[in-house]
Amino acid sequence: MIDLFNSILKKHKSVNYWDVRVESLDSMSISSVNNDLKTSELSQTKGVSIRLFNNHRIGFSSSTFEELDKKLFSKLVSDAINMSKFSEKSELSIPKQVNDNKTIKQKIKTKDVSFKEKKDFIVGLSKNTNKKVKSKLVVYSEGLKTKEFYNSIGSEIKQELNYIYGGASITSYENNRFETYSDRTGEQGGYEVVKDLGTNVELAENNAVELLKAKLPKGGKSNVIFDGALTDVFIHEALGHSCESDIVLQGESILKDKLNSKIANDIISVYDDPTIKNQWGSFFYDDEGVVASKTKLLKKGFLVDYMSSLETSKILKLNPSGNARAQSFSSIPIVRMSNTYIEKGDSSFDDMIKDLKNGVYLRGSRGGQVDTFKGNFQFSAMDGYLVKNGEISQRLKNVSLGGLTLETLNNIKQIENKYNRGFPGFCGKGGQSVPVIGHCPSILVNNVLVGGN
Amino acid sequence: MIQNSHLKYLQNNTDNFQIVSSLSESANYLIENNKMKISTKKTNNYYNVIVYLKDGLKYRRASKNFTSFNQDDLKHLISVAKSSDVLNYFHGLPKKSKYKSLNYDKNIFDISKVKDHFDIILSECNDVNLSSGKVSTSMTKSRIINSNGIDHESIDTGYYAYIDLVRKSNYGDYIDSSFIPKSNKITKLCSMTKSKLFDFENTKKLKQTNLPVILNQDVLSSLLDYTLLPNFMGYNIENKKSFLNFNSIGTQLLKNKINIIDNPILKDSPYNDSIDFEGNKTLKTNIVKDGVFTNALTDFNLSKEYGIKNTASSTSLSSVDFSNVLIDGESTDYKKAIIVESVLGAHTSNSTTTDFSVNVDKAYFYDNGKLSPVSDFFISGKMLDVLNAAKFVNESKRRSNFKSKDLISKNIKIVN
């Protein structure tokens, strides 16, 4: 393949650097509600893109294809060169030349399990026998992504990533009141990833029914405990995005000019690590051909690094961290997180509840949003509990919380001594969505604004 | 390319089928830190094939998206359909109807015209930090073929421009966008966004919390998207993910006379189309009229199964959605209120209960004509209760796919 690219691109002497990504995606999804198969959809796509620096101006073009031949690739090169004429000059760090081939191992290969078996499993899990459950939605998806990367310095990288996901969303109903709860699991690997999906469905169902008795929280400032799932969202949204060097360079991050400054309580260390085996957010090489590596972002409260791409690392004089990711072949790689987490501390969960004394314990996440410029955020928990005199009491619903990132990072007083399970998700930025996750411990935070009645 | 041999194969080996092809080209001009950062061109060719196989009185179904396909791919799809469960119902596919393409502006792909737009953005915003911006144009050629005689072809063009401006102060950033490809609109987009940016430089903490709250059109739109509107989608009703049911069509949903309309044929709108995903001719539909729930969003099969109107709202297999939303009701005036301009976390609202609790990013305290920017508080409530006490204020505006006046309600709680 690289010979085809070289033969066409060598004619364009003004092209200083190029990289080409060729991708195929084979995916399937199944959804079932109340023992009734709703959708089963298959997908098979192939595409290619070229990013080139023409006289140091970036041009990009992409296309789906049936067959990647000389005619199609010549047109892509011509389009990218034409588009580069509108861009201002820019530079990038030149990556190391790499030749490698990596594959996610599957214990039970998805292709060895029939569609019927998968469908029967999901439909069976959605069987509803609970009178308080109105809707029991169970979903499954698998996606085998083959990514090839080539560049002008001779790199040839092939990686196969296989994403397996299962989840449940339950709607309960009693006395004219509806509640919803969801749970999910997801990793890279084979069909074995969803072997315990029944546990997730059961958890979601039990919680949806119990939420029927939950009360709305009293709004205002409170000391709170975030469980691992909520800590994951906080670390990802409030801190992680502000550590993305493209956001820093756009002047949109509260962490601009704060490298090597103390920004958080000294019990806090935070990492982004795409090398964790089989994790939802893991990869072997990023979409600029840079080997994936663990990046320490915060060390004992000090901001020690940003996540970067080849271009942002050049401007900021950093080592490329291998965080340039693209949603697909048709997207430009931008700086993204992978598996982002806060390092575990030394408090047991029981001690944290006792030390909280009076406050709110929040569990799970319905998502959130952050303004990285102002450093304010909003998150919603799946549910929560009131904590009175060091004991968990009344269940709460529709609990949202907000605050300022830097203030909150300094108000983290305790970190649990173990990592909790992560919840696979997709992070959106610049119109692109990529898989991310975090396995975080619970944290105790003082003085958080809790939204409620 | 859809070949005759593919159609013949599907005619001979299935009982019903639908193929949707879409060939799109888009050009994107991305701005960063007041400079043109990168320009991109994308070509995407996708096919969606759905096959139906009869099994006694019932049907089985399978669906697949391809970037290209051959007879072996179709054969595999049919084998998947054979091992799929029988559908609870299938009433066939829509028949051919007459239509006219709505969105076609060949100038959109004329780079000399679009270049004017990013030149305007760069020049109008040169006195502030234009942290990021974008001008996008697209053209999509679509074709829908089904076994019931539909063979529609259409060409649609699209346009989108946005700017994100930053000032060096605590509250100095503002984002706005336009879907109308006209130079004067781009100039106005820049001047309005700059004006808002300067407005929020000296934001103060809100002191008074017992005031009626005004949701501006953007905030109302995003909160409705994640609270009330999903409840009108037919498949959410069928799957019991909605608090509504088909039997409640015709009943009073809201106490006051609010109207909610879905209009996929609204001119100059981002989500208009002459036909839906199934090939049904699109139409304007009253969803709520004078507070009465009048129609749920449906497609051909949902409407047949439940004996209700086909609103031609299909967006993909077993999926319906809103296009352009118009909302109105009784107008009023106000002297003192909190005007909410933007919020964080609207998407975390609970659609089944319509509860929301969101962080207010930007707001004004309004007192007899005087506007003071305020921030750092939450608003929360239940959208059904909010609408039950809602009236409408200020001018009606259209932004993106949503048109309304601003909404004022006493049933929104302020928390700080």
XYZ file of C-alpha atoms in Angstrom, chain A residues 103-450:
348
model
C -4.257 -6.927 17.701
C -6.660 -6.983 20.643
C -6.909 -10.598 21.792
C -10.396 -12.139 21.933
C -10.916 -15.105 24.278
C -14.230 -15.887 22.570
C -14.059 -14.529 19.036
C -17.202 -12.591 18.144
C -17.241 -14.196 14.699
C -17.440 -17.651 16.341
C -20.718 -16.813 18.086
C -23.754 -16.886 15.799
C -26.083 -13.935 15.387
C -28.896 -16.148 16.719
C -27.015 -16.900 19.945
C -26.278 -13.221 20.564
C -29.840 -12.199 19.715
C -31.384 -14.882 21.965
C -29.095 -13.798 24.849
C -30.108 -10.130 24.609
C -33.815 -10.808 24.073
C -33.773 -13.203 27.043
C -32.156 -10.596 29.319
C -34.912 -8.113 28.414
C -37.693 -10.442 29.650
C -39.728 -8.433 32.131
C -41.404 -10.120 35.075
C -41.401 -7.173 37.472
C -44.762 -5.408 37.766
C -43.063 -2.149 38.694
C -40.910 -2.205 35.554
C -42.551 -0.629 32.532
C -39.714 -0.876 30.057
C -36.643 -3.115 30.137
C -34.284 -2.168 27.314
C -31.145 -4.271 26.811
C -28.564 -3.472 24.124
C -25.457 -5.171 22.764
C -22.923 -3.926 20.248
C -19.640 -5.132 18.796
C -17.283 -3.272 16.494
C -14.093 -4.613 14.943
C -11.997 -1.703 13.748
C -8.938 -2.330 11.581
C -6.706 0.726 11.303
C -3.734 1.086 9.012
C -1.377 4.075 9.238
C 1.297 5.125 6.745
C 3.422 8.267 6.612
C 6.132 9.925 4.551
C 8.936 8.823 6.867
C 8.106 5.167 6.171
C 5.907 4.168 9.114
C 3.530 1.270 8.491
C 1.292 0.444 11.451
C -1.663 -1.917 11.579
C -3.854 -2.270 14.673
C -7.066 -4.199 15.247
C -9.300 -2.880 18.024
C -12.468 -4.738 19.031
C -15.092 -2.918 21.090
C -17.729 -4.962 22.951
C -20.518 -3.178 24.812
C -23.661 -4.185 26.670
C -26.109 -2.128 28.670
C -29.567 -1.844 30.170
C -31.954 1.063 30.628
C -34.919 0.432 32.898
C -38.031 2.554 33.342
C -40.013 1.855 36.504
C -43.535 3.047 37.269
C -45.733 3.251 40.343
C -48.522 5.617 41.459
C -48.235 7.821 38.388
C -44.478 8.227 38.909
C -41.753 7.213 36.450
C -38.068 6.654 37.180
C -35.187 5.515 34.989
C -31.846 3.877 35.741
C -29.168 2.476 33.479
C -26.054 0.368 33.810
C -23.483 -0.826 31.302
C -20.267 -2.692 30.675
C -17.735 -2.440 27.891
C -14.179 -3.406 27.066
C -12.044 -4.361 24.143
C -11.826 -8.104 23.672
C -14.176 -10.843 22.583
C -17.702 -11.965 23.368
C -16.548 -12.859 26.912
C -16.852 -9.146 27.809
C -20.662 -9.428 28.089
C -20.826 -12.767 29.897
C -21.988 -11.015 33.093
C -24.324 -8.540 31.390
C -27.176 -10.107 33.387
C -25.670 -8.551 36.537
C -25.772 -5.082 34.971
C -29.400 -5.602 33.927
C -30.332 -6.737 37.437
C -28.538 -3.784 39.065
C -30.301 -1.321 36.779
C -33.672 -2.950 37.448
C -33.278 -2.969 41.233
C -32.128 0.635 41.273
C -34.933 1.822 38.961
C -37.518 0.261 41.278
C -35.867 1.605 44.449
C -35.762 5.098 42.909
C -39.568 5.128 43.055
C -39.181 5.836 46.774
C -36.387 8.398 46.417
C -36.783 12.075 47.263
C -35.427 15.206 45.623
C -32.416 16.704 47.441
C -32.481 20.047 49.155
C -30.478 22.420 46.984
C -27.477 24.398 48.214
C -23.827 23.989 49.249
C -22.976 20.638 50.813
C -20.059 18.286 51.511
C -20.351 15.275 49.215
C -18.860 11.904 48.323
C -18.631 11.112 44.598
C -18.591 7.376 43.863
C -16.053 6.092 41.296
C -18.362 6.674 38.318
C -19.013 10.294 39.236
C -15.333 10.891 40.076
C -14.537 9.530 36.606
C -16.833 12.106 34.979
C -15.469 14.912 37.165
C -11.834 14.067 36.417
C -12.525 13.596 32.723
C -14.751 16.619 32.127
C -13.485 19.205 34.591
C -9.751 18.436 34.686
C -8.986 16.236 31.665
C -10.369 18.544 28.981
C -8.492 21.477 30.483
C -5.260 19.429 30.127
C -5.757 18.983 26.363
C -3.066 21.112 24.753
C -5.174 22.226 21.782
C -7.674 23.743 24.222
C -4.765 25.322 26.114
C -3.414 26.841 22.862
C -6.852 28.173 21.915
C -6.847 30.100 25.206
C -9.913 28.111 26.301
C -8.355 26.301 29.292
C -8.178 27.441 32.900
C -4.858 25.546 33.017
C -3.138 27.754 30.430
C 0.226 28.957 31.810
C -0.195 26.708 34.864
C 2.301 23.948 33.960
C 4.332 23.012 37.068
C 1.977 25.042 39.287
C 0.082 23.597 42.215
C -3.573 23.475 41.197
C -5.035 20.827 43.524
C -4.839 19.368 46.989
C -1.530 17.468 47.324
C -3.261 14.103 47.769
C -4.210 14.170 44.085
C -2.351 12.538 41.196
C -4.077 12.026 37.824
C -3.112 9.954 34.775
C -4.249 9.360 31.216
C -3.230 5.872 30.144
C -4.215 4.311 26.793
C -1.869 1.352 27.406
C -4.066 -0.403 29.993
C -4.782 -3.834 28.546
C -8.140 -4.239 26.791
C -9.631 -1.089 28.289
C -12.472 0.714 26.510
C -10.277 3.779 25.853
C -7.066 1.891 25.003
C -5.128 1.806 21.737
C -1.631 0.785 20.649
C -0.800 3.833 18.507
C -2.626 7.121 18.178
C -3.926 8.390 14.825
C -0.666 10.222 14.084
C 1.379 7.015 14.402
C 2.745 7.868 17.878
C 3.024 4.966 20.298
C 0.456 5.127 23.122
C 1.922 6.035 26.509
C 0.870 6.740 30.087
C 0.831 10.492 30.791
C 1.011 11.843 34.319
C -1.078 15.011 34.326
C -1.144 15.867 38.025
C 1.503 14.810 40.555
C 0.642 15.485 44.194
C -1.456 18.478 43.211
C 1.007 19.904 40.657
C 0.099 20.134 36.966
C 3.061 18.339 35.346
C 2.011 17.716 31.732
C -0.575 18.315 29.021
C -1.863 15.741 26.549
C -0.606 16.615 23.074
C -0.538 15.921 19.345
C 2.407 16.288 16.953
C 1.419 19.874 16.235
C 0.627 21.079 19.764
C 3.736 19.382 21.190
C 5.869 21.302 18.660
C 4.358 24.649 19.675
C 4.504 23.931 23.429
C 7.945 22.251 23.208
C 6.654 19.026 24.799
C 7.218 15.383 23.919
C 4.244 14.155 21.840
C 2.101 12.214 24.322
C 0.336 10.089 21.699
C -3.133 11.482 22.397
C -4.161 12.475 18.840
C -7.310 10.506 18.095
C -9.874 10.627 15.304
C -13.404 9.241 15.414
C -12.906 7.626 12.027
C -10.889 7.855 8.835
C -12.920 10.922 7.807
C -11.997 12.962 10.889
C -8.827 14.942 11.602
C -6.907 13.655 14.667
C -7.295 16.030 17.615
C -6.028 15.863 21.204
C -8.215 13.429 23.171
C -8.202 11.494 26.425
C -8.247 7.680 26.669
C -8.461 6.001 30.106
C -8.230 8.876 32.598
C -8.189 8.332 36.341
C -7.248 9.724 39.722
C -4.737 7.647 41.725
C -6.246 5.759 44.658
C -5.703 7.164 48.143
C -5.641 5.687 51.627
C -9.198 6.077 53.009
C -11.667 3.240 53.294
C -15.145 3.962 51.971
C -16.706 3.345 55.396
C -14.361 5.874 57.002
C -15.207 8.412 54.302
C -18.935 8.093 55.069
C -18.199 8.528 58.801
C -15.955 11.527 58.133
C -18.518 13.118 55.831
C -20.848 13.027 58.825
C -23.629 15.137 57.250
C -23.821 15.528 53.490
C -24.692 13.706 50.300
C -23.291 10.498 48.785
C -23.718 10.581 44.994
C -23.651 7.527 42.729
C -23.344 6.997 38.988
C -23.573 9.544 36.259
C -26.147 10.797 33.797
C -23.409 12.870 32.146
C -22.175 16.404 32.523
C -20.794 19.478 30.841
C -17.867 21.756 31.497
C -16.811 25.191 30.355
C -13.026 24.774 30.238
C -12.504 28.524 29.867
C -14.317 29.562 33.017
C -13.630 26.255 34.707
C -17.216 25.674 35.810
C -19.029 22.375 35.478
C -22.373 20.627 35.884
C -22.858 16.889 36.437
C -25.889 14.775 37.211
C -25.697 11.663 39.347
C -27.832 8.581 38.681
C -28.979 8.800 42.286
C -27.643 9.439 45.780
C -28.152 9.138 49.503
C -28.418 11.618 52.279
C -25.726 10.980 54.901
C -26.762 11.849 58.466
C -24.463 11.543 61.471
C -21.995 9.391 59.506
C -24.629 6.949 58.249
C -26.270 6.462 54.863
C -30.009 7.286 55.081
C -32.681 8.610 52.636
C -32.306 7.774 48.932
C -32.200 10.803 46.609
C -33.010 11.244 42.909
C -32.289 13.856 40.224
C -29.210 15.147 41.996
C -27.042 17.474 39.981
C -23.971 19.329 41.143
C -21.863 22.176 39.929
C -18.851 24.232 40.835
C -15.517 25.603 39.744
C -12.854 23.067 38.738
C -9.865 24.573 40.576
C -11.845 25.261 43.741
C -13.230 21.707 43.710
C -9.788 20.132 43.101
C -8.561 21.914 46.215
C -11.636 20.822 48.174
C -11.001 17.088 47.642
C -10.220 15.979 51.186
C -10.131 12.182 50.963
C -9.586 9.555 48.263
C -10.736 5.933 48.587
C -8.089 3.213 48.801
C -9.405 1.205 45.830
C -10.457 1.649 42.220
C -14.128 1.145 41.328
C -15.447 -0.325 38.112
C -15.533 1.998 35.125
C -18.407 2.853 32.844
C -17.577 2.884 29.121
C -18.546 6.090 27.395
C -17.991 8.239 24.348
C -16.409 11.658 24.674
C -17.527 14.335 22.236
C -15.257 17.146 21.069
C -15.077 19.084 17.805
C -17.921 17.033 16.367
C -16.034 13.781 16.965
C -16.802 11.004 19.434
C -14.194 8.529 20.779
C -14.357 5.719 23.394
C -13.137 6.720 26.878
C -13.334 5.344 30.412
C -11.881 5.812 33.891
C -11.638 3.500 36.882
C -11.655 5.937 39.738
C -11.835 5.668 43.519
C -14.557 7.533 45.437
C -13.613 11.028 46.653
C -14.838 13.236 49.482
C -15.277 16.883 48.440
C -16.213 19.828 50.614
C -18.524 22.675 49.674
C -20.143 21.613 46.394
C -23.270 23.273 44.994
C -25.967 20.596 44.809
